[in-house]
PDB file of C-alpha atoms in Angstrom:
ATOM      1  CA  MET A   1     -23.063   7.881 -18.485  1.00 54.00           C
ATOM      2  CA  ALA A   2     -24.575   4.452 -18.753  1.00 60.00           C
ATOM      3  CA  PRO A   3     -27.955   4.222 -20.395  1.00 58.00           C
ATOM      4  CA  SER A   4     -30.990   3.349 -18.313  1.00 56.00           C
ATOM      5  CA  LEU A   5     -32.305  -0.195 -18.535  1.00 62.00           C
ATOM      6  CA  GLU A   6     -35.705   0.999 -19.759  1.00 68.00           C
ATOM      7  CA  SER A   7     -34.559   3.609 -22.261  1.00 66.00           C
ATOM      8  CA  ALA A   8     -31.552   4.567 -24.309  1.00 67.00           C
ATOM      9  CA  ARG A   9     -31.168   7.895 -22.518  1.00 66.00           C
ATOM     10  CA  PRO A  10     -28.508   8.244 -19.800  1.00 63.00           C
ATOM     11  CA  ILE A  11     -29.646   8.078 -16.153  1.00 67.00           C
ATOM     12  CA  MET A  12     -28.133  11.472 -15.299  1.00 68.00           C
ATOM     13  CA  ALA A  13     -27.185  14.279 -17.582  1.00 64.00           C
ATOM     14  CA  PRO A  14     -23.453  14.998 -17.586  1.00 65.00           C
ATOM     15  CA  SER A  15     -22.530  17.930 -15.348  1.00 67.00           C
ATOM     16  CA  ALA A  16     -21.146  21.150 -16.805  1.00 69.00           C
ATOM     17  CA  ARG A  17     -19.218  21.745 -13.599  1.00 68.00           C
ATOM     18  CA  THR A  18     -15.487  22.065 -14.046  1.00 67.00           C
ATOM     19  CA  SER A  19     -14.383  22.205 -10.394  1.00 67.00           C
ATOM     20  CA  VAL A  20     -13.615  19.080  -8.429  1.00 68.00           C
ATOM     21  CA  ARG A  21     -15.897  18.501  -5.460  1.00 65.00           C
ATOM     22  CA  MET A  22     -14.312  16.960  -2.384  1.00 66.00           C
ATOM     23  CA  SER A  23     -16.276  14.726  -0.032  1.00 62.00           C
ATOM     24  CA  THR A  24     -16.734  15.783   3.585  1.00 65.00           C
ATOM     25  CA  TYR A  25     -17.349  12.226   4.720  1.00 61.00           C
ATOM     26  CA  SER A  26     -14.817  10.963   7.204  1.00 59.00           C
ATOM     27  CA  THR A  27     -14.270   7.432   8.418  1.00 60.00           C
ATOM     28  CA  MET A  28     -13.175   8.776  11.807  1.00 59.00           C
ATOM     29  CA  ALA A  29     -16.645   9.272  13.298  1.00 55.00           C
ATOM     30  CA  PRO A  30     -16.691  10.738  16.810  1.00 56.00           C
ATOM     31  CA  SER A  31     -18.047   8.601  19.604  1.00 56.00           C
ATOM     32  CA  LEU A  32     -21.583   9.471  20.669  1.00 54.00           C
ATOM     33  CA  ALA A  33     -21.166   8.291  24.244  1.00 53.00           C
ATOM     34  CA  PRO A  34     -18.859  10.420  26.399  1.00 51.00           C
ATOM     35  CA  THR A  35     -16.030   8.609  28.070  1.00 55.00           C
ATOM     36  CA  THR A  36     -16.035   8.140  31.814  1.00 61.00           C
ATOM     37  CA  ASP A  37     -13.139  10.585  32.145  1.00 74.00           C
ATOM     38  CA  SER A  38     -15.059  13.440  30.543  1.00 83.00           C
ATOM     39  CA  ALA A  39     -18.204  12.583  32.539  1.00 83.00           C
ATOM     40  CA  GLY A  40     -16.212  12.591  35.778  1.00 86.00           C
ATOM     41  CA  ALA A  41     -14.603  15.907  34.856  1.00 88.00           C
ATOM     42  CA  GLU A  42     -18.007  17.411  34.097  1.00 91.00           C
ATOM     43  CA  ILE A  43     -19.419  16.219  37.423  1.00 92.00           C
ATOM     44  CA  SER A  44     -16.470  17.660  39.326  1.00 91.00           C
ATOM     45  CA  ASP A  45     -16.911  21.002  37.513  1.00 92.00           C
ATOM     46  CA  ILE A  46     -20.572  21.091  38.547  1.00 93.00           C
ATOM     47  CA  GLU A  47     -19.651  20.190  42.124  1.00 93.00           C
ATOM     48  CA  LYS A  48     -17.077  23.005  42.284  1.00 91.00           C
ATOM     49  CA  GLY A  49     -19.640  25.472  40.952  1.00 90.00           C
ATOM     50  CA  LEU A  50     -22.175  24.429  43.591  1.00 89.00           C
ATOM     51  CA  ASP A  51     -19.552  24.783  46.334  1.00 86.00           C
ATOM     52  CA  ARG A  52     -18.839  28.345  45.201  1.00 86.00           C
ATOM     53  CA  MET A  53     -22.555  29.205  45.212  1.00 86.00           C
ATOM     54  CA  GLU A  54     -23.106  27.930  48.758  1.00 85.00           C
ATOM     55  CA  ASN A  55     -23.286  30.667  51.382  1.00 84.00           C
ATOM     56  CA  LYS A  56     -21.205  29.436  54.326  1.00 82.00           C
ATOM     57  CA  ALA A  57     -22.657  31.963  56.798  1.00 84.00           C
ATOM     58  CA  LEU A  58     -26.208  30.845  56.077  1.00 83.00           C
ATOM     59  CA  SER A  59     -25.212  27.187  56.353  1.00 81.00           C
ATOM     60  CA  LYS A  60     -24.102  27.751  59.946  1.00 83.00           C
ATOM     61  CA  GLN A  61     -27.507  29.237  60.836  1.00 85.00           C
ATOM     62  CA  ARG A  62     -29.447  26.273  59.447  1.00 81.00           C
ATOM     63  CA  VAL A  63     -31.557  24.457  62.076  1.00 84.00           C
ATOM     64  CA  VAL A  64     -31.743  20.679  62.270  1.00 86.00           C
ATOM     65  CA  LEU A  65     -35.005  19.581  63.900  1.00 90.00           C
ATOM     66  CA  SER A  66     -35.434  16.478  66.013  1.00 94.00           C
ATOM     67  CA  GLU A  67     -37.917  13.787  64.907  1.00 94.00           C
ATOM     68  CA  GLU A  68     -40.543  14.989  67.383  1.00 96.00           C
ATOM     69  CA  LYS A  69     -40.237  18.646  66.376  1.00 95.00           C
ATOM     70  CA  TRP A  70     -40.246  17.711  62.699  1.00 94.00           C
ATOM     71  CA  ALA A  71     -43.482  15.699  63.138  1.00 96.00           C
ATOM     72  CA  ASN A  72     -45.076  18.568  65.072  1.00 96.00           C
ATOM     73  CA  MET A  73     -44.133  21.112  62.384  1.00 95.00           C
ATOM     74  CA  SER A  74     -45.503  18.804  59.686  1.00 96.00           C
ATOM     75  CA  LYS A  75     -48.845  18.531  61.492  1.00 96.00           C
ATOM     76  CA  LEU A  76     -49.047  22.304  61.926  1.00 96.00           C
ATOM     77  CA  ALA A  77     -48.228  22.879  58.265  1.00 96.00           C
ATOM     78  CA  LEU A  78     -50.848  20.361  57.160  1.00 96.00           C
ATOM     79  CA  GLY A  79     -53.467  21.973  59.422  1.00 96.00           C
ATOM     80  CA  ALA A  80     -52.688  25.430  58.040  1.00 96.00           C
ATOM     81  CA  LYS A  81     -52.881  24.137  54.467  1.00 96.00           C
ATOM     82  CA  LEU A  82     -56.245  22.490  55.197  1.00 94.00           C
ATOM     83  CA  GLU A  83     -57.627  25.672  56.770  1.00 93.00           C
ATOM     84  CA  ARG A  84     -56.604  27.747  53.745  1.00 91.00           C
ATOM     85  CA  ALA A  85     -58.208  25.240  51.379  1.00 89.00           C
ATOM     86  CA  LEU A  86     -61.467  25.197  53.349  1.00 87.00           C
ATOM     87  CA  ASP A  87     -61.527  29.001  53.558  1.00 85.00           C
ATOM     88  CA  ARG A  88     -61.146  29.223  49.779  1.00 82.00           C
ATOM     89  CA  ARG A  89     -63.837  26.618  49.265  1.00 78.00           C
ATOM     90  CA  MET A  90     -66.372  28.160  51.633  1.00 71.00           C
ATOM     91  CA  SER A  91     -65.728  31.823  50.795  1.00 72.00           C
ATOM     92  CA  SER A  92     -67.440  31.634  47.401  1.00 69.00           C
ATOM     93  CA  GLN A  93     -70.464  29.710  48.679  1.00 69.00           C
ATOM     94  CA  ASP A  94     -73.801  31.450  49.176  1.00 69.00           C
ATOM     95  CA  ALA A  95     -75.258  28.767  51.431  1.00 67.00           C
ATOM     96  CA  VAL A  96     -75.697  29.453  55.133  1.00 74.00           C
ATOM     97  CA  MET A  97     -75.193  26.658  57.636  1.00 75.00           C
ATOM     98  CA  ARG A  98     -78.229  26.273  59.915  1.00 80.00           C
ATOM     99  CA  PRO A  99     -78.876  23.716  62.651  1.00 82.00           C
ATOM    100  CA  ARG A 100     -81.254  20.898  61.747  1.00 80.00           C
ATOM    101  CA  THR A 101     -84.818  21.222  62.965  1.00 77.00           C
ATOM    102  CA  ASN A 102     -87.162  18.421  64.004  1.00 75.00           C
ATOM    103  CA  SER A 103     -89.381  18.960  60.947  1.00 69.00           C
ATOM    104  CA  ASN A 104     -86.514  17.979  58.662  1.00 57.00           C
ATOM    105  CA  ILE A 105     -85.961  14.778  60.608  1.00 60.00           C
ATOM    106  CA  LYS A 106     -89.685  13.805  60.663  1.00 61.00           C
ATOM    107  CA  ASN A 107     -90.104  14.191  56.895  1.00 62.00           C
ATOM    108  CA  LYS A 108     -87.161  11.955  56.163  1.00 61.00           C
ATOM    109  CA  PRO A 109     -88.359   8.575  54.823  1.00 60.00           C
ATOM    110  CA  LYS A 110     -87.374   5.560  56.833  1.00 62.00           C
ATOM    111  CA  SER A 111     -85.244   2.994  55.127  1.00 64.00           C
ATOM    112  CA  VAL A 112     -86.974  -0.301  54.468  1.00 60.00           C
ATOM    113  CA  PRO A 113     -84.862  -3.388  55.028  1.00 60.00           C
ATOM    114  CA  LEU A 114     -84.486  -5.505  51.932  1.00 62.00           C
ATOM    115  CA  ILE A 115     -85.333  -9.154  52.499  1.00 66.00           C
ATOM    116  CA  VAL A 116     -83.966 -11.615  49.998  1.00 63.00           C
ATOM    117  CA  GLN A 117     -85.569 -15.026  49.933  1.00 66.00           C
ATOM    118  CA  GLU A 118     -83.677 -17.893  48.436  1.00 68.00           C
ATOM    119  CA  LYS A 119     -85.516 -20.151  46.035  1.00 66.00           C
ATOM    120  CA  ALA A 120     -85.725 -23.723  47.259  1.00 56.00           C
TER     121      ALA A 120
END
């Protein structure tokens, strides 16, 4: 071993190992990006698997709605969703809705219009 620049001692102690150690490093590194052939083969495999999973009998029963029917169903679904949300919101409230009385209206302060005068 060569001595270190700063001291006379060797940089590494000599090894007592008698066996020869082979390197596992290879210059033939595999490509990280798959080729288009393998990507196409993988896509076709996935497509075949999806075709096998599809139930042909159920596909024949599937309904295709017209634009008008689709819009109507969307409105109904939105209305039902809104009703459920309001029911959840109001069910945990303790307040009771009562009609307004005249006394509540009389006690309400009138708004005063704000007049801004420009400085001349």
